[in-house]
mmCIF file of C-alpha atoms in Angstrom:
data_model
loop_
_atom_site.group_PDB
_atom_site.id
_atom_site.type_symbol
_atom_site.label_atom_id
_atom_site.label_comp_id
_atom_site.label_asym_id
_atom_site.label_seq_id
_atom_site.Cartn_x
_atom_site.Cartn_y
_atom_site.Cartn_z
ATOM 1 C CA MET O 841 21.768 7.616 13.517
ATOM 2 C CA THR O 842 20.195 8.459 10.089
ATOM 3 C CA LEU O 843 16.728 7.240 9.327
ATOM 4 C CA THR O 844 15.687 7.167 5.602
ATOM 5 C CA LEU O 845 12.164 6.413 4.551
ATOM 6 C CA THR O 846 11.386 5.601 0.840
ATOM 7 C CA THR O 847 7.710 6.035 0.140
ATOM 8 C CA ILE O 848 5.109 7.385 -2.473
ATOM 9 C CA SER O 849 3.453 10.648 -1.632
ATOM 10 C CA GLY O 850 -0.127 9.792 -0.394
ATOM 11 C CA SER O 851 0.568 6.023 -0.059
ATOM 12 C CA PRO O 852 -1.555 4.941 3.005
ATOM 13 C CA ARG O 853 1.085 2.560 4.288
ATOM 14 C CA GLY O 854 3.888 4.982 3.860
ATOM 15 C CA TRP O 855 1.740 7.720 5.545
ATOM 16 C CA ARG O 856 1.316 5.339 8.573
ATOM 17 C CA VAL O 857 5.167 5.481 9.148
ATOM 18 C CA LEU O 858 5.300 9.246 8.711
ATOM 19 C CA LEU O 859 2.569 9.597 11.378
ATOM 20 C CA GLY O 860 4.377 7.225 13.692
ATOM 21 C CA LEU O 861 7.483 9.225 13.333
ATOM 22 C CA ALA O 862 5.519 12.419 14.032
ATOM 23 C CA PHE O 863 3.858 10.907 17.185
ATOM 24 C CA LYS O 864 7.378 9.813 18.490
ATOM 25 C CA ARG O 865 8.783 13.173 17.445
ATOM 26 C CA LEU O 866 11.449 11.676 15.266
ATOM 27 C CA THR O 867 12.817 13.073 12.022
ATOM 28 C CA THR O 868 13.827 11.151 8.898
ATOM 29 C CA GLU O 869 15.302 11.610 5.507
ATOM 30 C CA ILE O 870 12.375 11.171 2.953
ATOM 31 C CA LYS O 871 12.851 9.719 -0.533
ATOM 32 C CA GLU O 872 9.638 10.034 -2.590
ATOM 33 C CA LEU O 873 9.236 7.807 -5.597
ATOM 34 C CA LYS O 874 7.080 8.733 -8.561
ATOM 35 C CA LEU O 875 4.097 6.376 -8.918
ATOM 36 C CA SER O 876 3.392 7.755 -12.446
ATOM 37 C CA GLU O 877 6.824 6.594 -13.591
ATOM 38 C CA ASN O 878 6.613 3.103 -11.691
ATOM 39 C CA GLU O 879 9.697 3.959 -9.863
ATOM 40 C CA HIS O 880 8.730 1.491 -7.116
ATOM 41 C CA LYS O 881 8.940 -1.395 -9.666
ATOM 42 C CA THR O 882 12.337 -0.425 -11.223
ATOM 43 C CA GLU O 883 15.902 -0.062 -10.111
ATOM 44 C CA PRO O 884 17.305 1.075 -7.819
ATOM 45 C CA PHE O 885 14.357 0.498 -5.573
ATOM 46 C CA ILE O 886 13.560 -2.991 -6.650
ATOM 47 C CA SER O 887 16.932 -4.147 -5.382
ATOM 48 C CA LEU O 888 16.023 -2.583 -2.090
ATOM 49 C CA ASN O 889 12.669 -4.217 -1.927
ATOM 50 C CA PRO O 890 12.061 -7.019 -4.551
ATOM 51 C CA ARG O 891 8.315 -6.884 -3.849
ATOM 52 C CA GLY O 892 8.207 -3.341 -5.217
ATOM 53 C CA THR O 893 6.093 -1.981 -2.448
ATOM 54 C CA VAL O 894 6.465 1.025 -0.156
ATOM 55 C CA PRO O 895 7.475 2.060 2.495
ATOM 56 C CA VAL O 896 10.981 1.021 3.126
ATOM 57 C CA MET O 897 12.973 2.202 6.075
ATOM 58 C CA GLU O 898 16.790 2.119 6.220
ATOM 59 C CA SER O 899 19.009 2.745 9.201
ATOM 60 C CA ASP O 900 22.692 1.920 9.557
ATOM 61 C CA GLY O 901 22.420 -1.217 7.513
ATOM 62 C CA THR O 902 18.981 -2.226 8.759
ATOM 63 C CA VAL O 903 16.319 -2.444 5.984
ATOM 64 C CA LEU O 904 12.609 -2.832 6.814
ATOM 65 C CA ARG O 905 10.116 -3.404 4.106
ATOM 66 C CA ASP O 906 6.686 -3.363 5.904
ATOM 67 C CA SER O 907 4.860 -0.517 7.533
ATOM 68 C CA MET O 908 3.922 -2.450 10.719
ATOM 69 C CA ALA O 909 7.444 -3.793 11.057
ATOM 70 C CA ILE O 910 8.794 -0.221 10.751
ATOM 71 C CA LEU O 911 6.397 1.044 13.498
ATOM 72 C CA ALA O 912 7.221 -1.818 15.850
ATOM 73 C CA TRP O 913 10.998 -1.384 15.234
ATOM 74 C CA LEU O 914 10.819 2.290 15.753
ATOM 75 C CA ASP O 915 9.144 1.685 19.138
ATOM 76 C CA ARG O 916 11.787 -0.676 20.229
ATOM 77 C CA LYS O 917 14.651 1.655 18.891
ATOM 78 C CA PHE O 918 13.224 4.740 20.331
ATOM 79 C CA PRO O 919 11.140 3.928 23.446
ATOM 80 C CA GLU O 920 9.989 7.537 24.137
ATOM 81 C CA HIS O 921 6.362 8.281 23.166
ATOM 82 C CA PRO O 922 5.488 4.691 22.613
ATOM 83 C CA LEU O 923 3.206 3.739 19.688
ATOM 84 C CA PHE O 924 2.196 0.421 21.244
ATOM 85 C CA GLY O 925 1.610 1.463 24.918
ATOM 86 C CA SER O 926 3.582 1.223 28.054
ATOM 87 C CA THR O 927 1.513 -1.462 29.865
ATOM 88 C CA ASP O 928 0.066 -4.928 28.927
ATOM 89 C CA GLN O 929 -3.448 -3.547 28.808
ATOM 90 C CA GLU O 930 -2.378 -0.633 26.636
ATOM 91 C CA ALA O 931 -0.597 -2.882 24.238
ATOM 92 C CA ALA O 932 -3.602 -5.155 24.088
ATOM 93 C CA GLU O 933 -5.953 -2.333 23.189
ATOM 94 C CA ILE O 934 -3.586 -0.704 20.669
ATOM 95 C CA TRP O 935 -2.643 -3.901 18.850
ATOM 96 C CA GLN O 936 -6.230 -5.177 18.598
ATOM 97 C CA THR O 937 -7.387 -1.852 17.147
ATOM 98 C CA THR O 938 -4.369 -1.498 14.932
ATOM 99 C CA MET O 939 -4.596 -4.959 13.337
ATOM 100 C CA GLU O 940 -8.456 -4.668 12.821
ATOM 101 C CA CYS O 941 -7.969 -1.465 11.040
ATOM 102 C CA ARG O 942 -4.886 -2.718 9.113
ATOM 103 C CA GLN O 943 -7.120 -5.458 7.661
ATOM 104 C CA TYR O 944 -10.657 -4.231 7.487
ATOM 105 C CA LEU O 945 -10.451 -0.479 7.161
ATOM 106 C CA ARG O 946 -7.525 -0.598 4.735
ATOM 107 C CA GLN O 947 -9.297 -3.124 2.515
ATOM 108 C CA ALA O 948 -12.494 -1.212 2.556
ATOM 109 C CA ALA O 949 -10.704 1.989 1.513
ATOM 110 C CA ALA O 950 -8.728 0.243 -1.148
ATOM 111 C CA ASP O 951 -11.901 -1.291 -2.734
ATOM 112 C CA PHE O 952 -13.759 1.997 -2.662
ATOM 113 C CA LEU O 953 -11.131 4.632 -3.320
ATOM 114 C CA THR O 954 -9.200 2.856 -6.158
ATOM 115 C CA PRO O 955 -12.028 3.327 -8.609
ATOM 116 C CA VAL O 956 -12.794 6.865 -7.201
ATOM 117 C CA PHE O 957 -9.200 8.031 -7.604
ATOM 118 C CA PHE O 958 -7.745 5.845 -10.396
ATOM 119 C CA GLY O 959 -10.763 4.030 -12.110
ATOM 120 C CA GLY O 960 -12.501 7.193 -13.541
ATOM 121 C CA ALA O 961 -15.678 6.576 -11.378
ATOM 122 C CA SER O 962 -18.291 9.237 -12.107
ATOM 123 C CA LEU O 963 -21.991 9.792 -11.853
ATOM 124 C CA ASP O 964 -22.264 8.698 -15.560
ATOM 125 C CA ASP O 965 -21.709 5.118 -14.349
ATOM 126 C CA LYS O 966 -25.186 5.097 -12.534
ATOM 127 C CA ASN O 967 -27.472 2.270 -13.506
ATOM 128 C CA THR O 968 -24.477 0.126 -14.570
ATOM 129 C CA PRO O 969 -22.902 -2.820 -12.861
ATOM 130 C CA LYS O 970 -19.856 -0.611 -12.232
ATOM 131 C CA TRP O 971 -22.106 1.666 -10.148
ATOM 132 C CA GLU O 972 -23.488 -1.334 -8.209
ATOM 133 C CA SER O 973 -20.017 -2.386 -7.321
ATOM 134 C CA LEU O 974 -19.009 1.218 -6.256
ATOM 135 C CA THR O 975 -22.109 1.592 -4.102
ATOM 136 C CA SER O 976 -21.377 -1.683 -2.406
ATOM 137 C CA ALA O 977 -17.762 -0.669 -1.741
ATOM 138 C CA ALA O 978 -19.034 2.742 -0.513
ATOM 139 C CA GLU O 979 -21.377 1.151 2.009
ATOM 140 C CA THR O 980 -18.532 -1.142 3.367
ATOM 141 C CA MET O 981 -16.359 1.966 3.871
ATOM 142 C CA GLN O 982 -19.134 3.817 5.591
ATOM 143 C CA SER O 983 -19.657 0.895 8.008
ATOM 144 C CA GLU O 984 -15.943 0.867 8.887
ATOM 145 C CA MET O 985 -16.037 4.655 9.552
ATOM 146 C CA THR O 986 -19.144 4.243 11.666
ATOM 147 C CA LEU O 987 -17.438 1.615 13.659
ATOM 148 C CA LEU O 988 -14.464 3.991 14.432
ATOM 149 C CA ASP O 989 -17.016 6.741 15.301
ATOM 150 C CA SER O 990 -18.571 4.285 17.854
ATOM 151 C CA LYS O 991 -15.240 3.439 19.253
ATOM 152 C CA LEU O 992 -14.616 7.108 19.900
ATOM 153 C CA SER O 993 -17.976 7.766 21.416
ATOM 154 C CA ASP O 994 -16.910 6.933 24.938
ATOM 155 C CA GLY O 995 -14.992 10.225 25.120
ATOM 156 C CA ARG O 996 -11.531 8.902 24.496
ATOM 157 C CA LEU O 997 -9.212 11.285 22.649
ATOM 158 C CA PHE O 998 -7.556 8.791 20.367
ATOM 159 C CA LEU O 999 -8.614 5.328 19.111
ATOM 160 C CA ALA O 1000 -6.735 3.382 21.864
ATOM 161 C CA GLY O 1001 -6.606 5.891 24.635
ATOM 162 C CA THR O 1002 -5.554 9.356 25.591
ATOM 163 C CA LYS O 1003 -2.491 9.518 23.455
ATOM 164 C CA PRO O 1004 -1.929 8.984 19.738
ATOM 165 C CA SER O 1005 -0.721 5.362 18.910
ATOM 166 C CA ALA O 1006 -0.060 2.938 16.113
ATOM 167 C CA ALA O 1007 -3.859 2.609 15.961
ATOM 168 C CA ASP O 1008 -4.258 6.240 14.903
ATOM 169 C CA ALA O 1009 -1.217 6.059 12.438
ATOM 170 C CA VAL O 1010 -2.803 3.116 10.655
ATOM 171 C CA SER O 1011 -6.435 4.505 10.506
ATOM 172 C CA TRP O 1012 -6.015 8.246 9.971
ATOM 173 C CA PRO O 1013 -4.618 8.132 6.358
ATOM 174 C CA GLU O 1014 -7.611 6.026 5.288
ATOM 175 C CA VAL O 1015 -10.211 8.481 6.781
ATOM 176 C CA ARG O 1016 -8.180 11.504 5.469
ATOM 177 C CA LEU O 1017 -8.224 9.981 1.954
ATOM 178 C CA VAL O 1018 -12.012 9.766 2.088
ATOM 179 C CA GLN O 1019 -12.055 13.396 2.873
ATOM 180 C CA ARG O 1020 -9.731 13.992 -0.043
ATOM 181 C CA ALA O 1021 -12.071 12.262 -2.283
ATOM 182 C CA SER O 1022 -14.931 14.383 -1.049
ATOM 183 C CA GLU O 1023 -12.854 17.540 -1.710
ATOM 184 C CA THR O 1024 -11.831 16.538 -5.332
ATOM 185 C CA LYS O 1025 -15.078 14.689 -6.282
ATOM 186 C CA PRO O 1026 -17.906 16.414 -4.086
ATOM 187 C CA ASP O 1027 -20.743 15.524 -6.315
ATOM 188 C CA LEU O 1028 -19.807 11.857 -6.646
ATOM 189 C CA MET O 1029 -19.083 11.507 -3.016
ATOM 190 C CA ALA O 1030 -22.353 13.221 -2.022
ATOM 191 C CA GLU O 1031 -24.222 10.783 -4.303
ATOM 192 C CA LEU O 1032 -22.657 7.972 -2.596
ATOM 193 C CA GLY O 1033 -23.764 9.250 0.839
ATOM 194 C CA PHE O 1034 -20.527 10.703 2.262
ATOM 195 C CA ALA O 1035 -21.719 14.307 2.589
ATOM 196 C CA GLU O 1036 -24.419 13.288 4.927
ATOM 197 C CA LEU O 1037 -22.029 10.763 6.696
ATOM 198 C CA ALA O 1038 -19.612 13.608 7.416
ATOM 199 C CA ASN O 1039 -22.348 15.489 9.170
ATOM 200 C CA THR O 1040 -23.186 12.514 11.402
ATOM 201 C CA LEU O 1041 -19.877 11.070 12.459
ATOM 202 C CA ASP O 1042 -19.104 13.756 15.047
ATOM 203 C CA HIS O 1043 -16.690 11.745 17.085
ATOM 204 C CA LEU O 1044 -14.718 10.712 14.038
ATOM 205 C CA GLY O 1045 -14.544 14.293 12.701
ATOM 206 C CA ALA O 1046 -13.270 15.595 16.052
ATOM 207 C CA TRP O 1047 -10.724 12.774 16.181
ATOM 208 C CA LYS O 1048 -9.499 13.503 12.622
ATOM 209 C CA GLN O 1049 -8.857 17.212 13.543
ATOM 210 C CA ARG O 1050 -7.200 16.042 16.837
ATOM 211 C CA VAL O 1051 -4.769 13.928 15.116
ATOM 212 C CA PHE O 1052 -4.068 16.622 12.578
ATOM 213 C CA ASP O 1053 -3.255 19.112 15.336
ATOM 214 C CA CYS O 1054 -0.595 16.747 16.814
ATOM 215 C CA PRO O 1055 2.991 18.159 16.439
ATOM 216 C CA GLY O 1056 4.438 17.218 13.088
ATOM 217 C CA VAL O 1057 1.341 15.729 11.516
ATOM 218 C CA GLU O 1058 0.606 18.482 9.147
ATOM 219 C CA ALA O 1059 4.038 18.101 7.523
ATOM 220 C CA THR O 1060 3.115 14.502 6.673
ATOM 221 C CA MET O 1061 0.389 15.706 4.216
ATOM 222 C CA PRO O 1062 1.077 14.886 0.564
ATOM 223 C CA GLY O 1063 2.723 17.829 -1.054
ATOM 224 C CA HIS O 1064 0.728 17.506 -4.281
ATOM 225 C CA TRP O 1065 -2.569 18.282 -2.469
#
């Protein structure tokens, strides 16, 4: 069986699937679209997914156009190394955490990182309405990261237990993108409080490294980084 994943390098939703594949120790053919050329909004991709969003997974005539649908399908198709648990209790914990992070963490990251990466946000924006909006978004993102740190404070290795799951696949790209912002715009991120935050969220930092150390995860990193 051939799996083909079409995505954009660094796309959080596409990255979720790459992590899920790594956790399940599966391989796939990867087709990367160029965001700068709007390839996700033109043919031939737009015929594959009229919404023009990534990722898309293809397998022997099956086409899946949503990251969560892909992760759930992978778990049913390839039961080994489950992403959504092996018991009802594990499934409840994983789905709860996964869906909360899918909604709240993803939105917080999008609101904050879009102006940082694509909106030209800089220290020159201080004392302007643009800065007020950015600091508000930063505070929301900090709150979400603090919640994750608290969730990990009971000694658990991963967000929903002792093994990496869909919850980690959904959450890790968002946290790693914040780190990327700190690497590429250190002065801006420090002014917004993330330098200090990185030194206080010990559990989250250890988790971030623990996920990175899982087999296959390093290969999911965006090549242009």
